[in-house]
Coordinates of N, CA and C in Angstrom, one line a residue:
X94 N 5.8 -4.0 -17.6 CA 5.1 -2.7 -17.3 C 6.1 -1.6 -17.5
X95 N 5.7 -0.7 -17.9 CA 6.9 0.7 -18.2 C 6.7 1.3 -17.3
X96 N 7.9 2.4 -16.9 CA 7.8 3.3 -16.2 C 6.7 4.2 -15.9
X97 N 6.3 4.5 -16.6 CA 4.8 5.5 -17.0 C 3.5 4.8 -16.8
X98 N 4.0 3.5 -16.9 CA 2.5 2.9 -15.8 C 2.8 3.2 -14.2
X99 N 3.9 2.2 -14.5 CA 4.4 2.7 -12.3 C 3.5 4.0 -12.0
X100 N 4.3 4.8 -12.6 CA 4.1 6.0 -12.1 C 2.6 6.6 -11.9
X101 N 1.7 6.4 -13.2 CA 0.0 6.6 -13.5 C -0.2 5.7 -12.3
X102 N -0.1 4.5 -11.9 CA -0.3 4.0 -10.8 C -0.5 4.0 -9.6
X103 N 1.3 4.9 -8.9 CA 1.2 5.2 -8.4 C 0.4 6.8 -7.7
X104 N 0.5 7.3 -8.8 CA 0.0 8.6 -8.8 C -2.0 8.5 -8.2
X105 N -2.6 7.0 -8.8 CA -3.7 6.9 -8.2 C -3.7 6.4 -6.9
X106 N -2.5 6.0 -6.4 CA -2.4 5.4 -5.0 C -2.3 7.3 -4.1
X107 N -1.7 8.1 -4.5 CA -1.7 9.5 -4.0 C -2.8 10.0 -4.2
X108 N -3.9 9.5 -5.2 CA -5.2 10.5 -5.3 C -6.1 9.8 -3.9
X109 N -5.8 8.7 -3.9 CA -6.5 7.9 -2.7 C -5.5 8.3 -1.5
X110 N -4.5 8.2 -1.3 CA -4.1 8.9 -0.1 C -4.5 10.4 0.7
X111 N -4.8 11.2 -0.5 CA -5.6 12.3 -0.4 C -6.9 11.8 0.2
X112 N -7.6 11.2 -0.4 CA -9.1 11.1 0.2 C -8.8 11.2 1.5
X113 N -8.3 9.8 2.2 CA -8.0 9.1 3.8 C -7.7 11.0 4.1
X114 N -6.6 11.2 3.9 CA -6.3 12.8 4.3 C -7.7 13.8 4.2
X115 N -7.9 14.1 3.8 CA -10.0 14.9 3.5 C -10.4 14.3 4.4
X116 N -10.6 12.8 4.4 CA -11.7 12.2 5.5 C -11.0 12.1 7.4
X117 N -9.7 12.9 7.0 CA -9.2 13.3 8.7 C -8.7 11.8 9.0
X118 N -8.4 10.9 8.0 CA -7.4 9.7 8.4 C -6.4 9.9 7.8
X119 N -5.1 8.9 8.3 CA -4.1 9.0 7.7 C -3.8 8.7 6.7
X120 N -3.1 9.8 5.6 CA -2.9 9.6 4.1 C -2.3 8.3 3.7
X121 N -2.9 7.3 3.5 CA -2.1 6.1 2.6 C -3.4 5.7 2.1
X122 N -2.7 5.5 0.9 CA -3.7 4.8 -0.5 C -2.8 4.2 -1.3
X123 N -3.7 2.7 -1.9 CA -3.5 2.0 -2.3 C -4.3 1.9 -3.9
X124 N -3.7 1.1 -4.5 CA -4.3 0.6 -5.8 C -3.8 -0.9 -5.6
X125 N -4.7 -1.6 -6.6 CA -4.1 -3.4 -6.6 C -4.7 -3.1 -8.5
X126 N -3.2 -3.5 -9.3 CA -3.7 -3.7 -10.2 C -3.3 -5.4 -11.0
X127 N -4.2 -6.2 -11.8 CA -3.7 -7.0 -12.3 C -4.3 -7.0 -14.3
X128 N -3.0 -7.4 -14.5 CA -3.1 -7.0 -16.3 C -3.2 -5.6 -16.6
X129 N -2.2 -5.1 -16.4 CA -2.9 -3.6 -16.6 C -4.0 -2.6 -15.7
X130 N -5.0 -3.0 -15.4 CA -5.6 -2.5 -14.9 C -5.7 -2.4 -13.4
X131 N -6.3 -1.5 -12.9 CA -7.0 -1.1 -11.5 C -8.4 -2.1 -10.8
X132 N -8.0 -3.2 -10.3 CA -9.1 -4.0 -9.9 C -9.7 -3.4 -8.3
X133 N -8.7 -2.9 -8.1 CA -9.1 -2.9 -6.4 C -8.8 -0.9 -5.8
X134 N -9.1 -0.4 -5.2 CA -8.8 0.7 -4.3 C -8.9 0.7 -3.0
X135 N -8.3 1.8 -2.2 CA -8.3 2.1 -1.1 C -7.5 2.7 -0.5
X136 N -8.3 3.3 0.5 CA -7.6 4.2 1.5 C -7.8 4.4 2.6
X137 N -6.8 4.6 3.5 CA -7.0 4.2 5.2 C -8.3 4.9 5.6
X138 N -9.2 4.3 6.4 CA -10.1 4.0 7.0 C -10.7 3.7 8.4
X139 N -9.7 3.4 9.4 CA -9.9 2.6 10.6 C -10.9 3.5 11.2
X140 N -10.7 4.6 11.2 CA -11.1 5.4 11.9 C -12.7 5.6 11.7
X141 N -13.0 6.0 10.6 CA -14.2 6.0 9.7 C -15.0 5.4 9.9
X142 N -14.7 3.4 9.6 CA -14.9 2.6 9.4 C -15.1 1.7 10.9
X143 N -14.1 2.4 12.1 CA -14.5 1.7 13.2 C -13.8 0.7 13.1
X144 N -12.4 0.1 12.0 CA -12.1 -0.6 12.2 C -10.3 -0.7 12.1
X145 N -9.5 -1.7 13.2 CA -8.0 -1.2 13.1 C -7.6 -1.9 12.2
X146 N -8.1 -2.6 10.9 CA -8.1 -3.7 9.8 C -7.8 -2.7 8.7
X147 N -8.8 -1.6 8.6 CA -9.1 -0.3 7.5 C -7.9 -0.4 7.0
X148 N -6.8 -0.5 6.7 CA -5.7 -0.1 5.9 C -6.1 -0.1 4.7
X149 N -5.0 0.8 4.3 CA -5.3 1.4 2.6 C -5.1 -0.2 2.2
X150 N -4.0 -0.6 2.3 CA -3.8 -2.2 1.3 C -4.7 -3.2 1.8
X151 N -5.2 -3.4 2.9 CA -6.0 -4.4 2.9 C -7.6 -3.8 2.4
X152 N -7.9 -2.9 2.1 CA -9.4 -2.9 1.3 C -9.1 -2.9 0.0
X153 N -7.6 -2.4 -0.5 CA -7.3 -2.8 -2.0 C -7.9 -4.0 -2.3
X154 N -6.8 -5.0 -1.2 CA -6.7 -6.2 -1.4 C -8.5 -7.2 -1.6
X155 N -9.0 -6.7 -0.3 CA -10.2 -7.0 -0.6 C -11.3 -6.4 -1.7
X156 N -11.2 -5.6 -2.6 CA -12.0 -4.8 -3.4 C -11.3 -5.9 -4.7
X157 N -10.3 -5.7 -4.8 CA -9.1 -6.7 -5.7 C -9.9 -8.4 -6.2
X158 N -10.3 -8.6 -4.6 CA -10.4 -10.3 -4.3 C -12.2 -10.4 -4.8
X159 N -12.9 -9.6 -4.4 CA -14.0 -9.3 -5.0 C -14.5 -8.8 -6.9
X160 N -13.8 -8.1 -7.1 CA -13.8 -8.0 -8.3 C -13.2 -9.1 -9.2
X161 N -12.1 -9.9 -8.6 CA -11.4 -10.8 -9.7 C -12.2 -12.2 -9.2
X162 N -13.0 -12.2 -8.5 CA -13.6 -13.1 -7.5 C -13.1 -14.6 -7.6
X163 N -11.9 -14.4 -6.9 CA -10.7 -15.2 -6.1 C -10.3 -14.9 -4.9
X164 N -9.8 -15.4 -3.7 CA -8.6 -15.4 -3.5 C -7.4 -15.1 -3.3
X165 N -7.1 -16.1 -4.3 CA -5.5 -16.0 -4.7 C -5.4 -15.2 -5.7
X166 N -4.6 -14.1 -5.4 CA -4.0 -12.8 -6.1 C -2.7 -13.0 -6.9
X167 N -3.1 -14.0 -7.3 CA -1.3 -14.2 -7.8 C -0.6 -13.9 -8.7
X168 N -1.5 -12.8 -9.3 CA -1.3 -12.1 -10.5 C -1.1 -10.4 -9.7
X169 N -1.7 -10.2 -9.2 CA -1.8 -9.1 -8.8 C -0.4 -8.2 -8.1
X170 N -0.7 -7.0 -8.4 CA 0.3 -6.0 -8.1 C -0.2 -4.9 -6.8
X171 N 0.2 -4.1 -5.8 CA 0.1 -3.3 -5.0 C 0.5 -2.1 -5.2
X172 N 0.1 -1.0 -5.0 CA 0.9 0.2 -5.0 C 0.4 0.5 -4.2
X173 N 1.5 1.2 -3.4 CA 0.7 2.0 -2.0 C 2.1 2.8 -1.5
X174 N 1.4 4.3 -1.0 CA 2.2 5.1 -0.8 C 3.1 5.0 0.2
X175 N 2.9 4.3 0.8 CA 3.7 4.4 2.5 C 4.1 2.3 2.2
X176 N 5.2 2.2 3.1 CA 5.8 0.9 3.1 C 4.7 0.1 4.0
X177 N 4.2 -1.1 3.6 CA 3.2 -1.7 4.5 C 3.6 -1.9 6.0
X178 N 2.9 -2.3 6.7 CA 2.8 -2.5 8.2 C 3.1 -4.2 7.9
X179 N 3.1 -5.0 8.9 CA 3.2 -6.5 9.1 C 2.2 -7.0 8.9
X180 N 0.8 -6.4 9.4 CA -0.4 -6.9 9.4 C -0.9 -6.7 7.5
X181 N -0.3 -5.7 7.0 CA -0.6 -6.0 5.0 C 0.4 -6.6 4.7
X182 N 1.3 -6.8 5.0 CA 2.1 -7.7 4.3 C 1.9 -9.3 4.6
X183 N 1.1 -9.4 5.9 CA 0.8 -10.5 6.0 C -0.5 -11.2 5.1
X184 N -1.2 -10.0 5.1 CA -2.3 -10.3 4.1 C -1.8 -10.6 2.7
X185 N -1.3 -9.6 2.2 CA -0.1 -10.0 0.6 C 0.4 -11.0 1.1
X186 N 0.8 -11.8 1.8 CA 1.2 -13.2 1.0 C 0.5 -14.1 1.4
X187 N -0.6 -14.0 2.4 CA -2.0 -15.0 2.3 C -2.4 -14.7 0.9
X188 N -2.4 -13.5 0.5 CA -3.4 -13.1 -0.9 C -2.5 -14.4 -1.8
X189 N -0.9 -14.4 -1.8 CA -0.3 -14.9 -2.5 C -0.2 -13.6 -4.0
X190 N 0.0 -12.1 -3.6 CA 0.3 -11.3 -4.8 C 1.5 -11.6 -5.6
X191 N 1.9 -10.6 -6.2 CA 3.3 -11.1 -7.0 C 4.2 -9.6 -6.3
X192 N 3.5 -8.9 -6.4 CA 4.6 -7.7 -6.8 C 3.8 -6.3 -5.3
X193 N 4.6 -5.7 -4.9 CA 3.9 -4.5 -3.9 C 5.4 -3.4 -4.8
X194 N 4.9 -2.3 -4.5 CA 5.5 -0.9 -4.9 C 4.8 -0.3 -3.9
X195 N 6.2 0.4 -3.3 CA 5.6 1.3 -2.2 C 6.7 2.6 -2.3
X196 N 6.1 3.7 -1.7 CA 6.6 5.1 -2.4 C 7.7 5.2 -1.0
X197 N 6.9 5.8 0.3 CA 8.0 6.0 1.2 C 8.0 5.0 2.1
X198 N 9.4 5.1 2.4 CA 9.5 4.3 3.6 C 8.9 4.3 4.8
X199 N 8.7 3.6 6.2 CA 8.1 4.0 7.1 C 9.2 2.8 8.2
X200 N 10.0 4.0 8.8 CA 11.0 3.9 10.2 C 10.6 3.3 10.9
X201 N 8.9 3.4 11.3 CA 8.4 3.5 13.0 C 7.7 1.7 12.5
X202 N 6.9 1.8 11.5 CA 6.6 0.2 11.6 C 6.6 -0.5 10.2
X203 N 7.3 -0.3 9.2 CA 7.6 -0.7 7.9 C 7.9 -2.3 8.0
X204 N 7.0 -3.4 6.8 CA 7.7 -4.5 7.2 C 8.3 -5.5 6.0
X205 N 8.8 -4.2 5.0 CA 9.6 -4.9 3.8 C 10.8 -3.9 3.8
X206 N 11.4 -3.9 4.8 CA 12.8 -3.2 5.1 C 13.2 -2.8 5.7
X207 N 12.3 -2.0 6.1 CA 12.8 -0.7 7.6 C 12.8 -1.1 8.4
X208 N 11.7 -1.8 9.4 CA 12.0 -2.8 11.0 C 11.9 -4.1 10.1
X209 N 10.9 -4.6 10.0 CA 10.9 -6.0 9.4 C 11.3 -5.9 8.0
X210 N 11.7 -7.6 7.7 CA 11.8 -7.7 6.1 C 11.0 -8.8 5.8
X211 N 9.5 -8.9 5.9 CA 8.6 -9.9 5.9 C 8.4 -10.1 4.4
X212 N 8.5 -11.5 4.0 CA 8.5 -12.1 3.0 C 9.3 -12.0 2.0
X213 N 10.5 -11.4 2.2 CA 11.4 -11.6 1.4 C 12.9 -12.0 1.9
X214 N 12.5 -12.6 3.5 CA 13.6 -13.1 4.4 C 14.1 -14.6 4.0
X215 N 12.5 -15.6 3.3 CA 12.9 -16.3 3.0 C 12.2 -17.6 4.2
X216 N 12.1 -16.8 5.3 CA 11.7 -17.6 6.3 C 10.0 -18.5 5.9
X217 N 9.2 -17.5 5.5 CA 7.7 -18.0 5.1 C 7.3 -18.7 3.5
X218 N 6.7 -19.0 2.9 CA 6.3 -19.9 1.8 C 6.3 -19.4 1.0
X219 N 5.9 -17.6 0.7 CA 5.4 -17.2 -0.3 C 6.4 -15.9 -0.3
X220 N 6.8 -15.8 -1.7 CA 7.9 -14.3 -1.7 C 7.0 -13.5 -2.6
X221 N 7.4 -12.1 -2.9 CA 6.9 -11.1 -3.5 C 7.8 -10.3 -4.2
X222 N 7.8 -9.6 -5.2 CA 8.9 -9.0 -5.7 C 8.2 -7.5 -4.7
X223 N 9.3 -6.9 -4.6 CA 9.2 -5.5 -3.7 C 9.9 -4.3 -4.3
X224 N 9.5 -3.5 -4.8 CA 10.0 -2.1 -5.3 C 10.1 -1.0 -4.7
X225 N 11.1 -0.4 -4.1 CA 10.5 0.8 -2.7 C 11.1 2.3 -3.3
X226 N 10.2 3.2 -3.0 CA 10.9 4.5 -3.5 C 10.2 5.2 -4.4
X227 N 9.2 4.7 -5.0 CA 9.1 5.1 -6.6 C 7.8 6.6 -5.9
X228 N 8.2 7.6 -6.6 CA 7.6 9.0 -6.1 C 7.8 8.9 -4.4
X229 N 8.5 8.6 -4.3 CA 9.4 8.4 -2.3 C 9.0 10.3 -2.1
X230 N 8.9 11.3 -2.7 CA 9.2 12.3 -2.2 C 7.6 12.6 -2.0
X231 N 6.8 12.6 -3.1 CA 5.7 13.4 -2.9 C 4.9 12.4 -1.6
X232 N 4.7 11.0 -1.7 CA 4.5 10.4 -0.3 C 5.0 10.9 0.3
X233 N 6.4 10.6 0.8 CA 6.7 11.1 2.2 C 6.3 12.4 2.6
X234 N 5.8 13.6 1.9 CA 5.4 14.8 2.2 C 4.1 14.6 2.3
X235 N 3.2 13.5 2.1 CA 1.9 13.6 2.2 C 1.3 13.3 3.7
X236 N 2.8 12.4 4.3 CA 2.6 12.5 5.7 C 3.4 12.9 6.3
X237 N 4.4 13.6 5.9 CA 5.0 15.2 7.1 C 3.9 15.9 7.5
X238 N 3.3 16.4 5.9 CA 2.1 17.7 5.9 C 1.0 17.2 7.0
X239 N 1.1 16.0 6.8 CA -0.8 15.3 7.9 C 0.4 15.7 8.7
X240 N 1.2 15.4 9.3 CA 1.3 15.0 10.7 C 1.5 16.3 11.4
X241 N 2.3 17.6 10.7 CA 2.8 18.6 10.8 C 1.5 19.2 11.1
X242 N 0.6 19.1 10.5 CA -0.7 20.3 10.7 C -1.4 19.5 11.9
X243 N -1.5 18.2 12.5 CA -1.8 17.9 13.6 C -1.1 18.3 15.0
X244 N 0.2 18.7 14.8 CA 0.8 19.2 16.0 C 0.7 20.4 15.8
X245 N -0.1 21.1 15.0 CA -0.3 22.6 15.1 C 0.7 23.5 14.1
X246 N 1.7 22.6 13.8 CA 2.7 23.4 12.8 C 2.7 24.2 11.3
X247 N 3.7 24.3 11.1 CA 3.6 25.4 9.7 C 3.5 24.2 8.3

């Protein structure tokens, strides 16, 4: 895949983090693509949706598992703006994906580097390739800006 997919990719994981953002949840969006293409979307939802499951990567993942109507993802790729939680990464390697790309990091509960390094420790069955950083800036500003205008700020 070339650079200029990453990026087209990721850039639709930020058009979906905007939605979540409009719909007054937190900006993370995801894409799941396999062969080129966009099988899956999503964007955080708990709130919406009534449920603490809603993550942007796990409705990818499910929209992904429905369209390729499988399962096993084992072809499949992630993009998602923010570093997963434990609870998507645990789903990515039940899915059994190949690959996650994620834009910013996340300090407070990240679980492919920042607190945890889930599934690439070596400890569980199934590894993933992991890419982190890629547009790291315009993510991370997609949730300064949420968070900053919820405490009232400039």
């Amino acid at each position: 895949m070339t650079t200029a997919e990453h990026l087209q990719f990721m850039a639709e994981a930020i058009a979906e983090a905007r939605r979540a953002e409009a719909e007054g949840e937190v900006p993370v969006g995801a894409v799941a693509v396999a062969d080129g293409q966009i099988v899956g979307a999503g964007h955080n939802q708990p709130i919406g949706l009534g449920d603490p499951t809603a993550h942007a990567e796990i409705l990818a993942i499910r929209a992904a598992a429905a369209t390729l109507k499988t399962y096993r993802l084992t072809m499949l790729s992630i993009y998602v703006t923010l570093e997963p939680c434990v609870m998507c990464v645990g789903a990515m390697l039940n899915a059994r994906i190949a690959r996650v790309v994620y834009g910013a990091r996340d300090e407070k509960a990240g679980a492919l580097g920042s607190v945890y390094d889930i599934g690439r420790d070596g400890v569980l069955n199934h590894r993933f390739e992991v890419v982190g950083g890629l547009m790291e800036s315009e993510c991370a500003e997609l949730m300064r800006g949420f968070f900053r205008s919820r405490r009232g700020g400039t």
